[in-house]
Amino acid sequence: MQCTSIVFMVEKETYERTLKTVHEQEMDAMVTFLRGVYLFTGWTDEELRRLASCTTRQRFERNATIVAQGRQSDTLYFLLRGRCRVLKRAPMPTEP
């Protein structure tokens, strides 16, 4: 019995053009999002585009801890989609 091979091919030029288009669409979406963030009011599209180019997206599972109280972080988080809770632990008063 002879086996037939099936190959899926994408030409380099088509791949690169498609990848560029997808990247530009993601950048445009991120600039649009950042434009709506009060912190960036007054920023130009070029400044927002530069900021957007530094961002990464990360998906978190439900009930995942993103940042824990008391831990230092050098990251600024923006909620792009979904919901989150911000919890702060408060010391419990001791009885006299």
Coordinates of N, CA and C in Angstrom, one line a residue:
M1 N 0.8 -1.2 0.0 CA 0.0 0.0 0.0 C 0.9 1.2 0.0
Q2 N 0.6 2.2 -0.9 CA 1.4 3.4 -1.0 C 0.7 4.5 -0.2
C3 N 1.6 5.2 0.5 CA 1.1 6.3 1.4 C 1.2 7.6 0.6
T4 N 0.2 8.5 0.6 CA 0.2 9.8 0.0 C 0.6 10.8 1.0
S5 N 1.5 11.7 0.6 CA 1.8 12.8 1.5 C 1.1 14.1 1.1
I6 N 0.6 14.8 2.0 CA -0.1 16.0 1.8 C 0.7 17.1 2.5
V7 N 1.0 18.1 1.8 CA 1.9 19.2 2.4 C 1.1 20.5 2.4
F8 N 1.1 21.2 3.5 CA 0.5 22.6 3.5 C 1.7 23.6 3.3
M9 N 1.5 24.5 2.4 CA 2.6 25.4 2.1 C 2.1 26.8 2.1
V10 N 3.0 27.7 2.6 CA 2.7 29.1 2.6 C 4.0 29.8 2.1
E11 N 3.9 30.6 1.0 CA 5.1 31.2 0.5 C 5.5 32.3 1.5
K12 N 6.8 32.5 1.5 CA 7.5 33.4 2.5 C 6.8 34.8 2.3
E13 N 6.7 35.3 1.2 CA 6.1 36.6 0.9 C 4.7 36.7 1.5
T14 N 3.9 35.7 1.3 CA 2.5 35.7 1.8 C 2.5 35.7 3.3
Y15 N 3.4 34.8 3.8 CA 3.5 34.7 5.3 C 3.9 36.1 5.9
E16 N 4.9 36.7 5.4 CA 5.4 37.9 5.9 C 4.4 39.0 5.8
R17 N 3.7 39.1 4.7 CA 2.6 40.1 4.5 C 1.5 39.9 5.4
T18 N 1.1 38.7 5.6 CA 0.0 38.3 6.6 C 0.4 38.7 8.0
L19 N 1.6 38.3 8.4 CA 2.1 38.6 9.7 C 2.1 40.1 10.0
K20 N 2.6 40.8 9.0 CA 2.6 42.3 9.1 C 1.2 42.9 9.3
T21 N 0.3 42.4 8.5 CA -1.1 42.9 8.6 C -1.7 42.6 10.0
V22 N -1.5 41.4 10.5 CA -2.0 41.0 11.8 C -1.3 41.9 12.9
H23 N 0.0 42.1 12.8 CA 0.7 42.9 13.8 C 0.1 44.3 13.8
E24 N -0.1 44.9 12.6 CA -0.6 46.2 12.5 C -2.0 46.3 13.1
Q25 N -2.8 45.3 12.8 CA -4.2 45.3 13.4 C -4.1 45.3 14.9
E26 N -3.2 44.4 15.5 CA -3.1 44.4 16.9 C -2.6 45.7 17.5
M27 N -1.7 46.3 16.8 CA -1.2 47.6 17.3 C -2.3 48.7 17.3
D28 N -3.1 48.7 16.2 CA -4.2 49.7 16.1 C -5.2 49.4 17.2
A29 N -5.4 48.2 17.5 CA -6.4 47.9 18.6 C -5.8 48.3 20.0
M30 N -4.5 48.1 20.2 CA -3.9 48.5 21.4 C -3.9 50.0 21.6
V31 N -3.6 50.7 20.5 CA -3.6 52.2 20.5 C -5.0 52.7 20.8
T32 N -6.0 52.1 20.2 CA -7.4 52.5 20.5 C -7.7 52.3 22.0
F33 N -7.3 51.2 22.5 CA -7.5 50.9 24.0 C -6.8 51.9 24.8
L34 N -5.5 52.2 24.5 CA -4.7 53.1 25.3 C -5.2 54.5 25.3
R35 N -5.8 54.9 24.1 CA -6.4 56.2 23.9 C -7.5 56.4 24.9
G36 N -8.2 55.4 25.3 CA -9.3 55.5 26.3 C -8.9 55.4 27.7
V37 N -7.6 55.3 28.0 CA -7.1 55.2 29.4 C -6.8 56.6 29.8
Y38 N -7.4 57.1 30.9 CA -7.3 58.4 31.4 C -5.8 58.8 31.6
L39 N -5.0 57.9 32.0 CA -3.6 58.2 32.3 C -2.8 58.7 31.0
F40 N -3.3 58.3 29.9 CA -2.7 58.7 28.6 C -3.4 59.8 27.9
T41 N -4.3 60.5 28.5 CA -5.0 61.7 27.9 C -3.9 62.7 27.4
G42 N -4.1 63.1 26.2 CA -3.1 64.1 25.7 C -1.9 63.5 25.0
W43 N -1.8 62.2 25.0 CA -0.7 61.6 24.3 C -1.0 61.6 22.8
T44 N 0.0 61.7 22.0 CA -0.2 61.6 20.5 C -0.3 60.2 20.1
D45 N -0.9 60.0 18.9 CA -0.9 58.6 18.3 C 0.4 58.0 18.2
E46 N 1.4 58.8 17.9 CA 2.8 58.2 17.8 C 3.3 57.8 19.2
E47 N 3.1 58.6 20.2 CA 3.5 58.2 21.5 C 2.7 56.9 22.0
L48 N 1.4 56.9 21.7 CA 0.6 55.7 22.1 C 1.1 54.4 21.3
R49 N 1.5 54.6 20.0 CA 2.0 53.5 19.2 C 3.3 53.0 19.8
R50 N 4.2 53.9 20.2 CA 5.4 53.5 20.8 C 5.2 52.7 22.1
L51 N 4.2 53.2 22.9 CA 3.9 52.5 24.2 C 3.3 51.1 23.8
A52 N 2.4 51.1 22.9 CA 1.8 49.8 22.5 C 2.8 48.8 22.0
S53 N 3.8 49.3 21.4 CA 4.9 48.3 20.9 C 5.6 47.7 22.0
C54 N 5.5 48.2 23.2 CA 6.2 47.7 24.4 C 5.3 46.8 25.2
T55 N 4.1 46.7 24.9 CA 3.1 45.9 25.7 C 3.1 44.4 25.2
T56 N 2.8 43.6 26.2 CA 2.5 42.2 25.9 C 1.2 41.8 26.5
R57 N 0.5 40.9 25.9 CA -0.8 40.4 26.4 C -0.5 39.1 27.1
Q58 N -1.2 38.9 28.2 CA -1.1 37.7 29.0 C -2.5 37.3 29.4
R59 N -2.8 36.1 29.3 CA -4.1 35.6 29.7 C -4.0 34.9 31.1
F60 N -5.0 35.2 31.9 CA -5.0 34.6 33.3 C -6.2 33.7 33.4
E61 N -6.1 32.6 34.1 CA -7.2 31.8 34.4 C -8.0 32.4 35.5
R62 N -9.3 32.0 35.6 CA -10.2 32.5 36.6 C -9.6 32.2 38.0
N63 N -9.7 33.2 38.9 CA -9.2 33.2 40.3 C -7.7 33.1 40.4
A64 N -7.0 33.4 39.3 CA -5.5 33.5 39.4 C -5.1 34.8 40.1
T65 N -4.0 34.7 40.8 CA -3.4 35.8 41.4 C -2.4 36.5 40.4
I66 N -2.7 37.7 40.1 CA -1.8 38.4 39.1 C -0.7 39.2 39.9
V67 N -1.1 39.9 40.9 CA -0.1 40.6 41.8 C -0.5 40.4 43.2
A68 N 0.4 40.0 44.0 CA 0.1 39.8 45.4 C 0.6 41.0 46.3
Q69 N -0.3 41.3 47.2 CA 0.0 42.4 48.1 C 1.3 42.2 48.8
G70 N 2.1 43.3 48.9 CA 3.4 43.2 49.6 C 4.6 42.8 48.6
R71 N 4.3 42.3 47.5 CA 5.3 42.0 46.5 C 5.6 43.2 45.6
Q72 N 6.9 43.4 45.4 CA 7.2 44.5 44.5 C 7.0 44.1 43.0
S73 N 6.6 45.0 42.2 CA 6.4 44.7 40.8 C 6.9 45.9 40.0
D74 N 7.5 45.7 38.9 CA 7.9 46.7 38.0 C 7.0 46.7 36.7
T75 N 5.8 46.2 36.9 CA 4.9 46.1 35.8 C 3.6 46.9 36.1
L76 N 3.1 47.5 35.1 CA 1.8 48.2 35.1 C 0.8 47.4 34.4
Y77 N -0.3 47.0 35.0 CA -1.3 46.2 34.4 C -2.5 47.0 34.0
F78 N -3.1 46.7 32.8 CA -4.4 47.2 32.4 C -5.3 46.1 32.0
L79 N -6.5 46.1 32.4 CA -7.5 45.1 32.2 C -8.1 45.4 30.8
L80 N -7.7 44.5 29.8 CA -8.2 44.7 28.5 C -9.5 44.1 28.3
R81 N -9.8 42.9 28.9 CA -11.1 42.2 28.8 C -11.2 41.4 30.0
G82 N -12.5 41.2 30.4 CA -12.8 40.3 31.6 C -13.0 41.1 32.8
R83 N -12.9 40.5 33.9 CA -13.1 41.1 35.2 C -12.0 40.7 36.2
C84 N -11.8 41.6 37.2 CA -10.9 41.2 38.2 C -11.3 41.8 39.5
R85 N -10.8 41.3 40.6 CA -11.0 41.8 41.9 C -9.7 42.3 42.5
V86 N -9.8 43.4 43.2 CA -8.6 43.9 43.9 C -8.9 43.7 45.4
L87 N -8.1 42.9 46.0 CA -8.3 42.6 47.4 C -7.1 43.2 48.2
K88 N -7.4 43.8 49.4 CA -6.4 44.3 50.2 C -6.6 43.7 51.6
R89 N -5.5 43.2 52.1 CA -5.6 42.6 53.5 C -5.4 43.7 54.5
A90 N -6.3 43.7 55.4 CA -6.2 44.7 56.5 C -5.9 44.0 57.8
P91 N -5.1 44.6 58.6 CA -4.8 43.9 59.9 C -6.1 43.8 60.8
M92 N -6.2 42.7 61.4 CA -7.4 42.5 62.3 C -7.1 43.1 63.6
P93 N -8.0 43.9 64.2 CA -7.7 44.5 65.5 C -7.7 43.4 66.6
T94 N -6.8 43.6 67.5 CA -6.8 42.7 68.6 C -7.6 43.2 69.7
E95 N -8.2 42.3 70.4 CA -9.1 42.6 71.6 C -8.2 43.1 72.7
P96 N -8.7 44.1 73.5 CA -7.9 44.6 74.6 C -7.9 43.7 75.8

